[in-house]
Short mmCIF file of N, CA, C and O in Angstrom, two decimals:
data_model
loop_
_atom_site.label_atom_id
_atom_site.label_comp_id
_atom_site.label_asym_id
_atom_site.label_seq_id
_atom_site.Cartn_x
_atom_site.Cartn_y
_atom_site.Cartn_z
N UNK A 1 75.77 101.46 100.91
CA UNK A 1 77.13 101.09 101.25
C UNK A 1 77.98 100.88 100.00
O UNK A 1 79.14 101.26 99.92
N UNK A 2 77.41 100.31 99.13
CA UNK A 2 78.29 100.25 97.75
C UNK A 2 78.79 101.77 97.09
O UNK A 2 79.60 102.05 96.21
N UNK A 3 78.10 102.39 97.76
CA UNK A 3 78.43 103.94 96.71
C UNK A 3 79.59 104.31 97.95
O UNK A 3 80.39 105.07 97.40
N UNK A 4 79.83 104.18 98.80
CA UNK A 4 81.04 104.81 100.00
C UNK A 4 81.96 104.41 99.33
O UNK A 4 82.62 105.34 98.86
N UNK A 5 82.50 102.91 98.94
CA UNK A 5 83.78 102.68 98.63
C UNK A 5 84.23 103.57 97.31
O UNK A 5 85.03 104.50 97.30
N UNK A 6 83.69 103.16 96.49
CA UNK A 6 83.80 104.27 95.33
C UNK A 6 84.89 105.36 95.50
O UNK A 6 86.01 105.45 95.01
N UNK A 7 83.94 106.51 96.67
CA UNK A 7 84.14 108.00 97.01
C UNK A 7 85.61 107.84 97.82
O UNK A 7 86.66 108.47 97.72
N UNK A 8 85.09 106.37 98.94
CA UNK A 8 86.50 106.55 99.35
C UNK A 8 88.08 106.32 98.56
O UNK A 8 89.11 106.95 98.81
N UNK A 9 87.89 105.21 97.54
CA UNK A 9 88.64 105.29 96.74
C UNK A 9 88.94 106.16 95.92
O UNK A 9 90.00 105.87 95.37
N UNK A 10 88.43 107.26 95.52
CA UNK A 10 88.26 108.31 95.12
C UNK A 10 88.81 109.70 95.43
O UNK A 10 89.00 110.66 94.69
N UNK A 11 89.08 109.47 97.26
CA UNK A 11 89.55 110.56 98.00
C UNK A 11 90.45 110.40 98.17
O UNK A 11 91.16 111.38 98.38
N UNK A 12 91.15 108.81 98.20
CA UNK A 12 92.36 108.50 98.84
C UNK A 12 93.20 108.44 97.80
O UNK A 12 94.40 108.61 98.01
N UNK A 13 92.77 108.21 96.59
CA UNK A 13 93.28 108.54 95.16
C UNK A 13 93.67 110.31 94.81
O UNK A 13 94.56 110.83 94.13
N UNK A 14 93.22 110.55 95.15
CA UNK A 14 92.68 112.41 94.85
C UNK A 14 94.60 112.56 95.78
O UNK A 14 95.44 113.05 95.03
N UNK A 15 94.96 112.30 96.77
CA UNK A 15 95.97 112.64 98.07
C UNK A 15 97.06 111.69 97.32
O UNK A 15 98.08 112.37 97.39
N UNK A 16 97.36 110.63 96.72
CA UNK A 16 98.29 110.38 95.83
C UNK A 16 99.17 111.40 94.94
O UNK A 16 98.86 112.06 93.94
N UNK A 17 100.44 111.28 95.68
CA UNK A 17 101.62 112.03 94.75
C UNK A 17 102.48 111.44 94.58
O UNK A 17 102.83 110.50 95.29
N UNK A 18 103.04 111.85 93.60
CA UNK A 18 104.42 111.23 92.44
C UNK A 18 105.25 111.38 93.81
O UNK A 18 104.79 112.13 94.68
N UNK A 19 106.31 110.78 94.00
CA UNK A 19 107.69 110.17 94.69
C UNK A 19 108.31 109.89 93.84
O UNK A 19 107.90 108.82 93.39
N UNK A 20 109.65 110.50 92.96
CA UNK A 20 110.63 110.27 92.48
C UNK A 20 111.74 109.96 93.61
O UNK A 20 112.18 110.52 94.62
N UNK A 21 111.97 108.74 92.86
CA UNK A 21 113.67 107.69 93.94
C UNK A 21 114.55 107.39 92.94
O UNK A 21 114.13 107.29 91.78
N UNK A 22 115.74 107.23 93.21
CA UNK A 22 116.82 107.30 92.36
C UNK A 22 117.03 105.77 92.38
O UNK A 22 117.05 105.04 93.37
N UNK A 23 117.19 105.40 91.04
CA UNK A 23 117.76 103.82 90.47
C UNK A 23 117.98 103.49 91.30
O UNK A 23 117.20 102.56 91.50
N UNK A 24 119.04 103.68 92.69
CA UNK A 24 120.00 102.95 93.57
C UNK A 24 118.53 102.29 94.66
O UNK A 24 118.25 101.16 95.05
N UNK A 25 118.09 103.21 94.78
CA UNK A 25 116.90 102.70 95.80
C UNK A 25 115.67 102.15 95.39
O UNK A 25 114.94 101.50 96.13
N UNK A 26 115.34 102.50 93.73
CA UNK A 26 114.91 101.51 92.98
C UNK A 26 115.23 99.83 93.30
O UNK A 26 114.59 98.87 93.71
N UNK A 27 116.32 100.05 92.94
CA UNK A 27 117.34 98.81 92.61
C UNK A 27 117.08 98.06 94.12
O UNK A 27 116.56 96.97 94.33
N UNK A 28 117.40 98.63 94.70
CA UNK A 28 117.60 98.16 96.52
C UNK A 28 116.48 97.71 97.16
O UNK A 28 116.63 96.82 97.99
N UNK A 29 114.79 98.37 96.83
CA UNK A 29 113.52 97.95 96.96
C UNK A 29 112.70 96.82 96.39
O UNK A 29 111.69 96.28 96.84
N UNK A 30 113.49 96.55 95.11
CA UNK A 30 113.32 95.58 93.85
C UNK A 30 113.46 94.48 94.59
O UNK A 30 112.60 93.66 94.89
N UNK A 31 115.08 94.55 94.99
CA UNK A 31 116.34 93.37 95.64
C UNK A 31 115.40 92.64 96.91
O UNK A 31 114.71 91.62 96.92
N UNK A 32 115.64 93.45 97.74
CA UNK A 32 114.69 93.72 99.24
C UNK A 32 113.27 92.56 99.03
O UNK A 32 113.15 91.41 99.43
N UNK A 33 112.24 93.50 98.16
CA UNK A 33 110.71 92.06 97.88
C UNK A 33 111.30 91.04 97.55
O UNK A 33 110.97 90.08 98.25
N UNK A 34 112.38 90.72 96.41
CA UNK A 34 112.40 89.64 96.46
C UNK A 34 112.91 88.87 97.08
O UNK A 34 112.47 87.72 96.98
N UNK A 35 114.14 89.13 98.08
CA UNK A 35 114.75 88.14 99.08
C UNK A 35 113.32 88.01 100.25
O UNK A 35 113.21 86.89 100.75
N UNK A 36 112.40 88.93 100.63
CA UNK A 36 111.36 88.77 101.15
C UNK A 36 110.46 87.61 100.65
O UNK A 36 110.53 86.62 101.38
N UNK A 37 109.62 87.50 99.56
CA UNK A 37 109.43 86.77 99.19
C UNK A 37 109.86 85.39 98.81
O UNK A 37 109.03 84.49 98.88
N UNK A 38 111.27 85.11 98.37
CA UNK A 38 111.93 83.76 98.46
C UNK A 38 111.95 83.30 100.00
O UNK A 38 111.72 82.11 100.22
N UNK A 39 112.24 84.29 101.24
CA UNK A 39 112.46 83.99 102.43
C UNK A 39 111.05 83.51 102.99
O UNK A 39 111.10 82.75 103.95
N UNK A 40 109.48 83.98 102.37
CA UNK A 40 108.13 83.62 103.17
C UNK A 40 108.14 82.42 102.33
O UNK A 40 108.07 81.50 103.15
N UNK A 41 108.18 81.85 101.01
CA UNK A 41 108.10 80.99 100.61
C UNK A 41 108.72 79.24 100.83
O UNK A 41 108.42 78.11 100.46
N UNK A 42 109.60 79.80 101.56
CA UNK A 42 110.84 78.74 102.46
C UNK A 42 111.99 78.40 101.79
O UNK A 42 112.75 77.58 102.30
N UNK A 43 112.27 79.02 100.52
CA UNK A 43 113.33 78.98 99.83
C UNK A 43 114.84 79.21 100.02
O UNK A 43 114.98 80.17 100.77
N UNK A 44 115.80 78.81 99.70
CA UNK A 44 116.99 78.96 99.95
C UNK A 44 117.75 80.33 100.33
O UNK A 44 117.12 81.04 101.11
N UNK A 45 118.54 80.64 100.06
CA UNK A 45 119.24 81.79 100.14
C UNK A 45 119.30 82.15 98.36
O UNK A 45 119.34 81.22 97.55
N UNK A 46 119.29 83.36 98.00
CA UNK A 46 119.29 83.70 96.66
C UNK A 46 120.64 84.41 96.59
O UNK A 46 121.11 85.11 97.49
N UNK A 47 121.26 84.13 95.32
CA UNK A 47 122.21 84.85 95.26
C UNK A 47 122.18 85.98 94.36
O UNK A 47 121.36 85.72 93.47
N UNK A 48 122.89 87.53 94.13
CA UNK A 48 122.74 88.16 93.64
C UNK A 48 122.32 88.36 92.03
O UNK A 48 121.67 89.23 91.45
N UNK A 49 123.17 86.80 91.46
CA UNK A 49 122.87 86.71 89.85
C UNK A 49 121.68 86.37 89.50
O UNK A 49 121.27 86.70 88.39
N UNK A 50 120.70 85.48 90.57
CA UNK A 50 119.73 85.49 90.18
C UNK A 50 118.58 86.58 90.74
O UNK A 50 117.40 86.35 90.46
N UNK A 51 118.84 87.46 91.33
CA UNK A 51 118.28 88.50 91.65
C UNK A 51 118.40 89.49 90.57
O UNK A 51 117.49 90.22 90.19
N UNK A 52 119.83 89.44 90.00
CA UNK A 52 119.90 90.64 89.14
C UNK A 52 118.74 89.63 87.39
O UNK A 52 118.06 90.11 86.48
N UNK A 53 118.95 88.83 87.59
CA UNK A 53 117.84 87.94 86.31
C UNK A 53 116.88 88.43 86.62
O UNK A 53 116.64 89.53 86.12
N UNK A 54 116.14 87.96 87.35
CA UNK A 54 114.63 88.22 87.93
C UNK A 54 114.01 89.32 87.97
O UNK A 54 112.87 89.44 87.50
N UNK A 55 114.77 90.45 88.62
CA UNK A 55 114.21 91.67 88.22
C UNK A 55 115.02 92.85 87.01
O UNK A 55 114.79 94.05 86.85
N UNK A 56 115.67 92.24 86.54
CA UNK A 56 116.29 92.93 84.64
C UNK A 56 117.05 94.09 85.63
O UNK A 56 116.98 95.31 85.45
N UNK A 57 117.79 93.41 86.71
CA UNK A 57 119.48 94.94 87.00
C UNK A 57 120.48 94.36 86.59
O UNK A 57 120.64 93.16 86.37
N UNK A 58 121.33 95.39 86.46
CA UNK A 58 122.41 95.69 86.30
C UNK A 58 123.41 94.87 87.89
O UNK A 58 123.47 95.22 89.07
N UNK A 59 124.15 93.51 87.00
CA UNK A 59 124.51 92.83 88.23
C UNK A 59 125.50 93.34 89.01
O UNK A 59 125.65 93.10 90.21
N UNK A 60 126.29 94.15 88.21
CA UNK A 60 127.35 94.63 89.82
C UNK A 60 126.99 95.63 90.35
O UNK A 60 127.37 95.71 91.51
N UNK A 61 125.96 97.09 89.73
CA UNK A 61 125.73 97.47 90.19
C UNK A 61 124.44 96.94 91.69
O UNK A 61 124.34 97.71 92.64
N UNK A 62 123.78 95.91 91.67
CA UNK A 62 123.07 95.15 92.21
C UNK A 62 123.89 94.68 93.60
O UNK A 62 123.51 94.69 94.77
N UNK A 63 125.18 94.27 93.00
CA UNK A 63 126.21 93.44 94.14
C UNK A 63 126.56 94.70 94.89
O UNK A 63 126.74 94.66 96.11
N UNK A 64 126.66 95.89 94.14
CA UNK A 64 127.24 97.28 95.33
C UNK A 64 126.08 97.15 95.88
O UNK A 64 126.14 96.36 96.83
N UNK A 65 124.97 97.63 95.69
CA UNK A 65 123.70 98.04 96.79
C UNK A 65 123.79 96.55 97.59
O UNK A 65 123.92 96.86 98.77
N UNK A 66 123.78 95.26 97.51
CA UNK A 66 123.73 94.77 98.57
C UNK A 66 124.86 93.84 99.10
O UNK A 66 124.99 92.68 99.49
N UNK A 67 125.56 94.91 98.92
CA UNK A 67 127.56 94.92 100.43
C UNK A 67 127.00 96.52 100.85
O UNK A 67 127.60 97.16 101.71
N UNK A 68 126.03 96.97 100.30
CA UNK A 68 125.53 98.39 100.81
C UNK A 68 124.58 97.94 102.38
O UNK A 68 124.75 98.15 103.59
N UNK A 69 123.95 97.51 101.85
CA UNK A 69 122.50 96.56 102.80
C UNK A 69 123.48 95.56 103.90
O UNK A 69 123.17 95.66 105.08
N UNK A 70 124.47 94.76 103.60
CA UNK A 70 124.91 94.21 104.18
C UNK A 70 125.69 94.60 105.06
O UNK A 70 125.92 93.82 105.99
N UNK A 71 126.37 95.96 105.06
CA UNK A 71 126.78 97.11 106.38
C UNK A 71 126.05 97.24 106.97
O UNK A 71 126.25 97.12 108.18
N UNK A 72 124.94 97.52 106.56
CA UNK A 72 123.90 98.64 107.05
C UNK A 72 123.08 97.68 107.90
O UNK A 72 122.22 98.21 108.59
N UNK A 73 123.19 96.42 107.96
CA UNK A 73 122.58 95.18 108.82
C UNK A 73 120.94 94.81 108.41
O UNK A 73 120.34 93.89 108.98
#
């Protein structure tokens, strides 16, 4: 049984491909874990400046993607 995981890690590794995403959805996936994470932890509401700290964006571009998210519900 110890030698299966290996192979399976191995196969499921082998079927791994590159996904190129553009900054904006970078940026937006970044944003996204972390209001996730502050939200399981029981934490406040975060505001964008410290979102754009935390993960090193670009803050207004940060504030467009989420009035982007915030249409989009």
């Amino acid at each position: 049984a110890v030698l299966v995981i290996p192979l399976i890690r191995q196969r499921w590794s082998e079927r791994m491909t590159r996904v190129d995403i553009s900054a904006r959805t970078d940026y937006a996936i970044r944003a996204l874990l972390s209001l996730c994470a502050a939200h399981a932890g029981g934490g406040a509401a975060v505001s964008a400046e410290t979102l754009a700290v935390e993960q090193d964006l670009p803050r207004k571009f940060l504030e467009a993607i989420l009035a982007d998210l915030r249409r989009g519900g």
